[in-house]
Short mmCIF file of C-alpha atoms in Angstrom, two decimals:
data_model
loop_
_atom_site.label_atom_id
_atom_site.label_comp_id
_atom_site.label_asym_id
_atom_site.label_seq_id
_atom_site.Cartn_x
_atom_site.Cartn_y
_atom_site.Cartn_z
CA UNK I 1 14.16 -6.95 -21.35
CA UNK I 2 10.90 -4.99 -20.93
CA UNK I 3 10.09 -5.52 -24.51
CA UNK I 4 10.62 -9.33 -24.16
CA UNK I 5 7.89 -9.26 -21.61
CA UNK I 6 5.09 -7.60 -24.46
CA UNK I 7 5.84 -9.55 -27.19
CA UNK I 8 3.39 -11.86 -28.83
CA UNK I 9 0.59 -11.01 -26.88
CA UNK I 10 -2.09 -10.22 -29.58
CA UNK I 11 -4.86 -12.05 -29.62
CA UNK I 12 -6.24 -12.44 -25.74
CA UNK I 13 -9.65 -13.58 -25.07
CA UNK I 14 -12.42 -11.16 -23.57
CA UNK I 15 -13.99 -12.71 -21.02
CA UNK I 16 -16.61 -14.98 -23.31
CA UNK I 17 -13.90 -16.59 -25.14
CA UNK I 18 -13.74 -14.12 -28.27
CA UNK I 19 -10.06 -13.45 -29.63
CA UNK I 20 -9.67 -9.81 -29.93
CA UNK I 21 -6.53 -7.79 -30.50
CA UNK I 22 -3.79 -7.21 -28.16
CA UNK I 23 -1.49 -4.52 -29.98
CA UNK I 24 -1.48 -1.20 -27.18
CA UNK I 25 -1.33 1.29 -30.12
CA UNK I 26 -3.51 3.73 -30.22
CA UNK I 27 -7.36 3.67 -28.39
CA UNK I 28 -8.23 5.85 -25.65
CA UNK I 29 -10.96 5.33 -22.90
CA UNK I 30 -11.63 7.08 -19.37
CA UNK I 31 -11.29 5.43 -16.31
CA UNK I 32 -13.82 5.17 -13.54
CA UNK I 33 -12.70 8.70 -12.57
CA UNK I 34 -13.01 9.92 -16.07
CA UNK I 35 -9.50 10.57 -16.59
CA UNK I 36 -8.35 9.65 -20.13
CA UNK I 37 -6.04 6.95 -20.60
CA UNK I 38 -4.13 6.04 -23.47
CA UNK I 39 -4.08 2.06 -24.06
CA UNK I 40 -1.18 2.18 -25.88
CA UNK I 41 1.00 4.95 -23.82
CA UNK I 42 0.94 3.43 -20.53
CA UNK I 43 3.00 0.31 -21.06
CA UNK I 44 5.78 1.87 -23.30
CA UNK I 45 6.17 4.73 -20.57
CA UNK I 46 6.86 2.25 -17.93
CA UNK I 47 9.86 1.02 -18.72
CA UNK I 48 11.03 4.50 -19.02
CA UNK I 49 9.61 6.29 -15.78
CA UNK I 50 9.79 2.88 -13.44
CA UNK I 51 12.05 0.94 -11.77
CA UNK I 52 13.19 -2.47 -13.67
CA UNK I 53 12.33 -4.31 -10.25
CA UNK I 54 8.83 -3.67 -10.68
CA UNK I 55 8.52 -7.19 -12.30
CA UNK I 56 4.68 -7.20 -12.41
CA UNK I 57 4.43 -4.55 -14.78
CA UNK I 58 6.92 -6.47 -17.20
CA UNK I 59 5.52 -9.32 -17.21
CA UNK I 60 1.70 -8.46 -17.33
CA UNK I 61 1.49 -5.45 -19.76
CA UNK I 62 -2.26 -4.60 -18.28
CA UNK I 63 -3.71 -1.37 -17.89
CA UNK I 64 -6.46 -1.91 -15.29
CA UNK I 65 -9.46 0.67 -15.14
CA UNK I 66 -11.80 -1.21 -13.20
CA UNK I 67 -12.54 -4.53 -11.54
CA UNK I 68 -15.35 -6.25 -10.17
CA UNK I 69 -14.94 -9.59 -8.58
CA UNK I 70 -12.86 -11.71 -10.34
CA UNK I 71 -12.20 -9.60 -13.22
CA UNK I 72 -10.25 -7.04 -14.31
CA UNK I 73 -10.82 -4.87 -17.46
CA UNK I 74 -8.34 -3.19 -19.59
CA UNK I 75 -8.38 0.41 -20.67
CA UNK I 76 -9.30 -1.15 -24.22
CA UNK I 77 -11.92 -2.59 -23.23
CA UNK I 78 -10.70 -6.01 -22.57
CA UNK I 79 -11.29 -8.50 -19.90
CA UNK I 80 -9.24 -11.05 -17.20
CA UNK I 81 -9.79 -13.28 -14.46
CA UNK I 82 -7.47 -12.31 -12.37
CA UNK I 83 -5.65 -15.73 -10.54
CA UNK I 84 -2.86 -13.42 -8.75
CA UNK I 85 -6.02 -11.30 -6.22
CA UNK I 86 -3.31 -9.10 -5.72
CA UNK I 87 -0.44 -11.18 -4.84
CA UNK I 88 -3.37 -13.00 -2.26
CA UNK I 89 -4.38 -9.58 -0.88
CA UNK I 90 -8.10 -9.81 -2.29
CA UNK I 91 -9.53 -12.84 -0.30
CA UNK I 92 -12.96 -11.42 -1.57
CA UNK I 93 -11.57 -10.68 -5.16
CA UNK I 94 -11.97 -6.64 -6.40
CA UNK I 95 -14.72 -4.08 -5.09
CA UNK I 96 -16.74 -6.70 -2.89
CA UNK I 97 -19.96 -4.73 -1.99
CA UNK I 98 -19.63 -5.84 1.37
CA UNK I 99 -16.16 -4.12 2.07
CA UNK I 100 -17.25 -0.90 -0.24
CA UNK I 101 -19.77 -0.90 2.22
CA UNK I 102 -17.88 -0.62 5.07
CA UNK I 103 -15.18 2.00 3.87
CA UNK I 104 -18.43 4.08 2.67
CA UNK I 105 -19.78 4.15 6.34
CA UNK I 106 -16.21 4.94 7.82
CA UNK I 107 -15.84 7.47 5.72
CA UNK I 108 -19.77 9.03 5.98
CA UNK I 109 -18.99 8.94 9.73
CA UNK I 110 -16.20 11.36 9.56
CA UNK I 111 -14.62 9.08 11.93
CA UNK I 112 -10.59 10.04 11.42
CA UNK I 113 -9.37 8.10 8.96
CA UNK I 114 -5.14 7.95 10.99
CA UNK I 115 -4.61 7.89 14.25
CA UNK I 116 -1.66 6.56 15.09
CA UNK I 117 -2.67 3.97 17.32
CA UNK I 118 -5.07 5.60 19.29
CA UNK I 119 -8.11 3.33 20.17
CA UNK I 120 -11.65 3.71 17.70
CA UNK I 121 -14.78 1.86 17.49
CA UNK I 122 -13.57 0.46 14.25
CA UNK I 123 -10.44 -0.90 15.62
CA UNK I 124 -12.57 -2.36 17.97
CA UNK I 125 -15.11 -4.24 15.49
CA UNK I 126 -11.89 -5.03 13.70
CA UNK I 127 -10.04 -6.64 16.71
CA UNK I 128 -13.38 -8.20 18.12
CA UNK I 129 -13.83 -10.30 14.72
CA UNK I 130 -10.56 -11.13 14.79
CA UNK I 131 -10.43 -12.99 18.09
CA UNK I 132 -13.41 -14.89 16.65
CA UNK I 133 -11.69 -16.28 13.77
CA UNK I 134 -8.29 -17.58 15.73
CA UNK I 135 -7.90 -20.62 17.33
CA UNK I 136 -9.39 -20.97 20.18
CA UNK I 137 -6.44 -21.77 22.76
CA UNK I 138 -4.84 -18.53 21.50
CA UNK I 139 -8.04 -16.34 20.94
CA UNK I 140 -8.49 -17.20 24.77
CA UNK I 141 -5.27 -15.62 25.61
CA UNK I 142 -4.31 -12.96 22.76
CA UNK I 143 -2.65 -9.61 22.29
CA UNK I 144 -3.24 -7.73 19.17
CA UNK I 145 -0.41 -5.77 18.27
CA UNK I 146 -0.44 -3.54 14.78
CA UNK I 147 2.59 -2.33 12.73
CA UNK I 148 3.39 -1.00 9.88
CA UNK I 149 2.10 -2.92 6.54
CA UNK I 150 5.18 -3.28 4.62
CA UNK I 151 6.74 -6.83 3.36
CA UNK I 152 8.95 -7.40 6.59
CA UNK I 153 7.57 -4.83 9.03
CA UNK I 154 5.67 -7.50 10.95
CA UNK I 155 8.12 -10.32 10.78
CA UNK I 156 10.15 -7.69 12.73
CA UNK I 157 7.72 -6.87 14.93
CA UNK I 158 7.58 -10.68 16.06
CA UNK I 159 11.15 -11.06 16.58
CA UNK I 160 11.39 -8.24 18.70
CA UNK I 161 8.87 -9.50 20.78
CA UNK I 162 10.33 -12.81 20.96
CA UNK I 163 13.41 -11.57 21.73
CA UNK I 164 12.65 -8.76 24.50
CA UNK I 165 10.33 -11.72 25.77
CA UNK I 166 13.45 -14.45 26.11
CA UNK I 167 16.31 -12.22 26.87
CA UNK I 168 17.66 -14.08 23.75
CA UNK I 169 18.75 -13.41 20.18
CA UNK I 170 18.78 -16.17 17.27
CA UNK I 171 15.69 -16.54 15.39
CA UNK I 172 15.10 -20.42 13.26
CA UNK I 173 13.79 -20.06 9.98
CA UNK I 174 13.14 -23.96 8.82
CA UNK I 175 14.95 -24.61 5.10
CA UNK I 176 14.06 -27.35 2.76
CA UNK I 177 17.00 -29.11 4.80
CA UNK I 178 14.99 -28.24 8.31
CA UNK I 179 12.54 -29.74 6.98
CA UNK I 180 13.93 -32.67 5.55
CA UNK I 181 15.05 -33.73 8.64
CA UNK I 182 13.91 -34.42 12.25
CA UNK I 183 12.33 -30.92 13.87
CA UNK I 184 14.68 -30.94 16.78
CA UNK I 185 17.01 -30.07 14.03
CA UNK I 186 15.43 -26.19 14.67
CA UNK I 187 15.78 -26.43 18.26
CA UNK I 188 19.08 -28.37 19.30
CA UNK I 189 19.23 -29.14 22.55
CA UNK I 190 23.35 -29.57 22.70
CA UNK I 191 24.12 -26.31 21.09
CA UNK I 192 24.02 -24.49 24.27
CA UNK I 193 20.99 -21.67 24.88
CA UNK I 194 17.88 -22.26 22.59
CA UNK I 195 16.86 -19.64 19.85
CA UNK I 196 14.22 -16.41 20.83
CA UNK I 197 11.72 -17.81 18.40
CA UNK I 198 11.50 -20.32 15.18
CA UNK I 199 9.61 -18.18 12.28
CA UNK I 200 7.46 -20.89 9.93
CA UNK I 201 5.44 -20.16 6.62
CA UNK I 202 2.55 -23.18 6.63
CA UNK I 203 2.50 -22.96 3.06
CA UNK I 204 6.35 -21.75 1.48
CA UNK I 205 4.77 -19.73 -1.41
CA UNK I 206 7.97 -17.73 -2.09
CA UNK I 207 9.90 -21.35 -2.60
CA UNK I 208 7.21 -22.68 -4.91
CA UNK I 209 4.31 -23.00 -3.29
CA UNK I 210 5.10 -26.30 -0.63
CA UNK I 211 2.47 -27.11 2.14
CA UNK I 212 4.63 -27.96 5.68
CA UNK I 213 3.43 -31.47 6.26
CA UNK I 214 1.26 -31.23 9.31
CA UNK I 215 3.05 -34.15 11.28
CA UNK I 216 6.30 -32.51 10.90
CA UNK I 217 4.50 -28.76 12.15
CA UNK I 218 2.95 -30.64 15.58
CA UNK I 219 6.25 -32.22 15.72
CA UNK I 220 8.22 -28.67 15.83
CA UNK I 221 5.35 -27.08 18.24
CA UNK I 222 5.94 -30.28 20.52
CA UNK I 223 9.55 -29.53 20.41
CA UNK I 224 9.40 -25.60 20.92
CA UNK I 225 6.73 -26.07 23.66
CA UNK I 226 9.03 -28.50 25.34
CA UNK I 227 11.91 -26.11 25.13
CA UNK I 228 10.42 -22.69 25.50
CA UNK I 229 10.96 -21.37 22.55
CA UNK I 230 7.60 -19.28 21.04
CA UNK I 231 6.59 -20.71 17.26
CA UNK I 232 5.93 -17.86 15.07
CA UNK I 233 3.55 -18.86 12.41
CA UNK I 234 3.93 -16.28 9.51
CA UNK I 235 0.35 -16.37 7.92
CA UNK I 236 0.94 -13.19 5.64
CA UNK I 237 0.35 -15.73 2.89
CA UNK I 238 -1.79 -18.34 4.18
CA UNK I 239 -4.28 -16.31 6.06
CA UNK I 240 -7.99 -15.68 6.14
CA UNK I 241 -9.22 -19.15 4.50
CA UNK I 242 -6.75 -19.29 1.38
CA UNK I 243 -5.48 -22.67 2.19
CA UNK I 244 -9.17 -24.09 3.15
CA UNK I 245 -9.11 -23.23 6.36
CA UNK I 246 -9.54 -20.22 8.15
CA UNK I 247 -5.36 -20.15 9.60
CA UNK I 248 -3.10 -22.61 7.95
CA UNK I 249 -2.25 -23.48 11.25
CA UNK I 250 -5.66 -24.94 11.87
CA UNK I 251 -4.84 -28.04 9.73
CA UNK I 252 -2.58 -29.56 11.81
CA UNK I 253 -4.19 -28.55 15.22
CA UNK I 254 -1.30 -26.74 16.19
CA UNK I 255 -1.55 -23.33 18.37
CA UNK I 256 2.00 -21.10 17.60
CA UNK I 257 2.62 -18.53 20.15
CA UNK I 258 2.75 -15.58 17.56
CA UNK I 259 0.68 -15.08 14.25
CA UNK I 260 2.18 -12.75 11.83
CA UNK I 261 -0.89 -11.33 9.95
CA UNK I 262 -0.96 -8.77 6.77
CA UNK I 263 -2.16 -8.76 2.99
CA UNK I 264 -5.85 -10.40 3.19
CA UNK I 265 -6.70 -9.14 6.72
CA UNK I 266 -7.09 -5.85 5.30
CA UNK I 267 -9.75 -6.46 2.96
CA UNK I 268 -7.63 -5.33 -0.03
CA UNK I 269 -5.89 -2.29 1.98
CA UNK I 270 -2.65 -2.39 3.73
CA UNK I 271 -2.61 -3.29 7.03
CA UNK I 272 -0.47 -6.19 9.43
CA UNK I 273 -1.05 -6.86 12.97
CA UNK I 274 0.94 -9.48 15.04
CA UNK I 275 -0.83 -11.37 17.37
CA UNK I 276 0.72 -13.49 20.18
CA UNK I 277 0.10 -14.89 23.45
CA UNK I 278 -0.12 -12.79 26.42
CA UNK I 279 2.78 -14.46 28.14
CA UNK I 280 4.98 -12.69 25.47
CA UNK I 281 4.02 -9.40 26.43
CA UNK I 282 4.77 -9.89 30.11
CA UNK I 283 7.81 -11.45 30.41
CA UNK I 284 9.55 -8.35 30.70
CA UNK I 285 9.32 -4.73 32.33
CA UNK I 286 10.20 -1.14 31.79
CA UNK I 287 12.15 -0.54 28.80
CA UNK I 288 12.80 -2.93 27.76
CA UNK I 289 8.82 -4.18 27.59
CA UNK I 290 8.55 -0.63 25.71
CA UNK I 291 10.99 -1.17 22.97
CA UNK I 292 9.23 -4.38 21.98
CA UNK I 293 6.64 -1.95 20.05
CA UNK I 294 9.94 -0.35 18.26
CA UNK I 295 10.07 -2.06 15.07
CA UNK I 296 6.80 -2.05 13.98
CA UNK I 297 5.66 1.35 14.87
CA UNK I 298 5.05 3.82 12.18
CA UNK I 299 2.73 6.29 11.01
CA UNK I 300 0.42 3.78 9.28
CA UNK I 301 -0.57 1.70 11.41
CA UNK I 302 -4.03 0.70 12.30
CA UNK I 303 -5.70 2.75 9.48
CA UNK I 304 -9.32 2.98 9.91
CA UNK I 305 -10.36 2.55 5.96
CA UNK I 306 -8.02 -0.69 6.09
CA UNK I 307 -9.54 -1.88 9.75
CA UNK I 308 -13.13 -1.45 8.34
CA UNK I 309 -12.53 -3.35 5.42
CA UNK I 310 -10.66 -6.16 6.88
CA UNK I 311 -13.42 -6.76 9.36
CA UNK I 312 -15.95 -7.12 7.13
CA UNK I 313 -13.74 -9.46 4.84
CA UNK I 314 -13.35 -11.62 7.91
CA UNK I 315 -16.89 -11.71 9.06
CA UNK I 316 -17.55 -12.72 6.04
CA UNK I 317 -14.93 -15.26 5.35
CA UNK I 318 -16.37 -16.60 8.70
CA UNK I 319 -20.43 -16.61 7.82
CA UNK I 320 -19.82 -17.73 4.29
CA UNK I 321 -17.80 -20.37 5.40
CA UNK I 322 -15.78 -19.54 2.39
CA UNK I 323 -12.65 -21.22 4.10
CA UNK I 324 -14.75 -24.25 3.58
CA UNK I 325 -15.67 -23.45 -0.28
CA UNK I 326 -12.08 -22.68 -0.96
CA UNK I 327 -10.58 -26.14 0.07
CA UNK I 328 -13.75 -27.93 -2.14
CA UNK I 329 -12.53 -25.91 -5.03
CA UNK I 330 -8.84 -26.59 -4.54
CA UNK I 331 -9.25 -29.86 -4.54
CA UNK I 332 -10.95 -30.12 -8.01
CA UNK I 333 -8.56 -27.69 -8.83
CA UNK I 334 -5.42 -29.84 -8.15
CA UNK I 335 -6.95 -32.79 -9.32
CA UNK I 336 -7.06 -31.14 -12.37
CA UNK I 337 -4.14 -30.04 -12.38
CA UNK I 338 -2.38 -32.84 -11.48
CA UNK I 339 -4.26 -34.46 -14.73
CA UNK I 340 -2.46 -32.02 -17.00
CA UNK I 341 1.65 -33.21 -15.31
CA UNK I 342 0.43 -36.90 -16.44
CA UNK I 343 -0.52 -35.88 -19.93
CA UNK I 344 2.54 -32.92 -20.25
CA UNK I 345 6.14 -33.85 -19.71
CA UNK I 346 6.73 -29.96 -19.01
CA UNK I 347 4.35 -29.70 -16.06
CA UNK I 348 5.99 -31.04 -12.65
CA UNK I 349 4.84 -31.06 -9.40
CA UNK I 350 1.04 -29.78 -8.90
CA UNK I 351 1.24 -28.68 -5.21
CA UNK I 352 -0.81 -26.81 -2.82
CA UNK I 353 -3.65 -26.29 -0.26
CA UNK I 354 -6.79 -24.62 -0.52
CA UNK I 355 -7.01 -22.02 -3.34
CA UNK I 356 -3.18 -21.24 -3.04
CA UNK I 357 -1.70 -23.85 -5.84
CA UNK I 358 1.77 -24.24 -7.33
CA UNK I 359 2.22 -26.00 -10.94
CA UNK I 360 5.62 -26.36 -11.97
CA UNK I 361 7.16 -26.22 -15.26
CA UNK I 362 10.11 -28.18 -15.78
CA UNK I 363 12.88 -29.13 -18.25
CA UNK I 364 11.12 -32.67 -20.04
CA UNK I 365 14.11 -34.26 -20.26
CA UNK I 366 15.58 -33.45 -16.58
CA UNK I 367 14.48 -33.37 -13.26
CA UNK I 368 12.09 -31.40 -11.47
CA UNK I 369 13.41 -28.63 -8.82
CA UNK I 370 13.53 -30.45 -6.07
CA UNK I 371 13.26 -34.28 -7.10
CA UNK I 372 15.79 -36.50 -6.35
CA UNK I 373 18.90 -34.41 -7.70
CA UNK I 374 17.78 -31.55 -5.31
CA UNK I 375 19.03 -33.96 -2.56
CA UNK I 376 16.44 -36.13 -1.66
CA UNK I 377 17.15 -39.56 -2.39
CA UNK I 378 14.62 -40.95 -5.20
CA UNK I 379 14.04 -44.15 -2.89
CA UNK I 380 12.34 -41.33 -0.08
CA UNK I 381 11.05 -38.53 -2.82
CA UNK I 382 7.96 -36.79 -0.92
CA UNK I 383 4.44 -36.77 -1.87
CA UNK I 384 4.64 -33.35 -3.43
CA UNK I 385 1.81 -31.51 -2.59
CA UNK I 386 0.61 -33.86 -0.10
CA UNK I 387 0.42 -32.10 3.63
CA UNK I 388 0.42 -35.46 5.19
CA UNK I 389 4.04 -36.34 3.03
CA UNK I 390 7.20 -34.71 3.06
CA UNK I 391 8.96 -31.65 1.86
CA UNK I 392 11.17 -31.15 -1.19
CA UNK I 393 14.49 -28.84 -1.04
CA UNK I 394 13.98 -26.72 -3.94
CA UNK I 395 16.91 -25.61 -6.15
CA UNK I 396 18.46 -26.24 -9.47
CA UNK I 397 19.77 -23.45 -11.65
CA UNK I 398 17.82 -21.29 -13.87
CA UNK I 399 16.50 -23.15 -17.14
CA UNK I 400 14.08 -24.34 -19.47
CA UNK I 401 11.32 -24.56 -17.07
CA UNK I 402 11.58 -20.55 -16.48
CA UNK I 403 11.40 -19.88 -19.68
CA UNK I 404 8.25 -22.52 -19.84
CA UNK I 405 6.59 -21.16 -17.34
CA UNK I 406 6.83 -17.69 -18.41
CA UNK I 407 5.72 -18.91 -21.79
CA UNK I 408 2.55 -20.36 -19.85
CA UNK I 409 1.71 -16.91 -18.13
CA UNK I 410 2.28 -15.24 -21.66
CA UNK I 411 -0.60 -17.71 -22.66
CA UNK I 412 -2.56 -17.81 -19.89
CA UNK I 413 -2.86 -13.57 -20.79
CA UNK I 414 -3.73 -14.27 -24.12
CA UNK I 415 -6.38 -16.15 -23.19
CA UNK I 416 -7.80 -13.74 -20.86
CA UNK I 417 -6.51 -15.04 -17.48
CA UNK I 418 -3.88 -13.70 -15.06
CA UNK I 419 -1.45 -15.82 -13.07
CA UNK I 420 1.65 -14.97 -11.38
CA UNK I 421 5.06 -16.24 -11.49
CA UNK I 422 7.05 -17.76 -8.21
CA UNK I 423 9.54 -20.19 -6.65
CA UNK I 424 13.50 -19.16 -6.49
CA UNK I 425 14.36 -20.20 -10.41
CA UNK I 426 10.48 -18.33 -11.46
CA UNK I 427 9.73 -21.81 -12.66
CA UNK I 428 6.36 -22.29 -10.73
CA UNK I 429 3.02 -20.63 -11.90
CA UNK I 430 1.01 -19.38 -8.84
CA UNK I 431 -2.92 -19.70 -8.50
CA UNK I 432 -4.28 -17.55 -6.07
CA UNK I 433 -8.44 -17.25 -7.12
CA UNK I 434 -10.37 -14.76 -4.30
CA UNK I 435 -12.45 -16.80 -1.87
CA UNK I 436 -15.37 -16.22 -3.74
CA UNK I 437 -14.39 -18.02 -6.94
CA UNK I 438 -17.73 -19.94 -8.76
CA UNK I 439 -17.98 -23.72 -10.34
CA UNK I 440 -18.36 -21.61 -13.57
CA UNK I 441 -15.59 -19.58 -13.00
CA UNK I 442 -13.24 -22.67 -11.73
CA UNK I 443 -14.03 -24.45 -14.98
CA UNK I 444 -13.41 -21.55 -17.35
CA UNK I 445 -9.45 -21.04 -15.52
CA UNK I 446 -8.95 -24.57 -16.06
CA UNK I 447 -9.99 -24.91 -19.54
CA UNK I 448 -8.33 -21.70 -20.04
CA UNK I 449 -4.86 -22.91 -18.19
CA UNK I 450 -4.75 -26.37 -19.61
CA UNK I 451 -4.99 -25.10 -23.41
CA UNK I 452 -2.38 -22.12 -22.71
CA UNK I 453 -0.18 -25.55 -21.47
CA UNK I 454 -1.03 -27.47 -24.83
CA UNK I 455 -0.02 -24.57 -26.72
CA UNK I 456 3.90 -23.98 -25.04
CA UNK I 457 4.00 -27.86 -24.79
CA UNK I 458 3.26 -27.70 -28.80
CA UNK I 459 5.49 -25.25 -29.24
CA UNK I 460 8.45 -27.43 -27.77
CA UNK I 461 7.91 -30.47 -29.64
CA UNK I 462 5.23 -32.23 -28.57
CA UNK I 463 4.11 -35.02 -25.99
CA UNK I 464 6.67 -36.46 -25.03
CA UNK I 465 6.21 -39.18 -22.43
CA UNK I 466 6.19 -37.62 -18.96
CA UNK I 467 9.62 -38.02 -16.84
CA UNK I 468 10.41 -40.55 -14.64
CA UNK I 469 10.30 -38.32 -11.68
CA UNK I 470 6.81 -37.72 -12.62
CA UNK I 471 5.24 -41.04 -12.98
CA UNK I 472 5.27 -41.48 -9.49
CA UNK I 473 3.09 -39.19 -8.42
#
């Protein structure tokens, strides 16, 4: 399995486009700390030493030793444009000087780096900056709760909060089926007690980068408010300008009761917080209220370096209007990639918001995942990638689409472009470039990606006409 991910990677391109040998045999260099690194040894040793679940290392046999901005350099001196951005954690790219300076100030000041939730000037500066960016109707009544930065810990904290505040237990997480129905389906009034809360990602990244329609989200907000059900927006993936707005809920004008924040808010370091309306903090007292903090409590909440890096990142994104920049460049990228869908039958739906983009790879002789065969009648097929339209249900057995996506990922790597895969069937190529990406870098990324798709399409047999399900887009 591991060897399969490393096959056929000779011929990657350097940043200036020259073809280079990507063999991992031989060659040693020193990393930034002066440690000797074997260009060949690390990828060979990894499968024997580390768990098979480390899918990034298996799919991307790169040994990074230095990085800046959008560019990663490996142990053999090859350079790559990074459109994975640490799974979205790097809003400003690698080693942004604003972030580095903020961390140096903390280190030079001898501020305690770990203080178990005690208030510090660094934390105060982070919270002040965070409140500046929030939707005003939430910022004016917000409470900030730091929690462990693990994957599910912020969600657990938010769920515990609304359960303690409402005294109810059920939690609704809208799926494709909910999103294809009326918002009332999330809070049925004829089923007795309403849920304790509704948790929603404004863009469903793991489902293949599927934006939730603005109108549907506004309707959900109306229903939850009428039935006194807290609305929890999970902005782990979408926050800090990623979708072309500081927070993805801003597109719809919705103000949630709770915001789950992680990834980019730490400025490249682990940090997570739950921001909630003050009313949820005061509905319970005594032991019930104290218990709310338990799921999110942990040694590493509120690390001072992460808070400093996060405050610097939030301020830079706000002051430099990088969310607007992401919206403009994201629109250009979507337009170009949708042109590929019209040209190549293996490219299915292209969707996303801002600089959070998914390109679906499909079997050219079959319907793409989430198209009519996925459960939506053909005469009401949604407008994919259009947040004002409908939302598809995503599914279908793994097959040619996932194989094509993996092939495109490998061809991108050959050309010095790092992309990730997502979706239930791993057949969606996800592009998450940092918000500092330039017009020139955008052109380079699009050219390399288009060339990779063309190569994969040629190998599978050339330009077949686009599938009818694509033509309506």
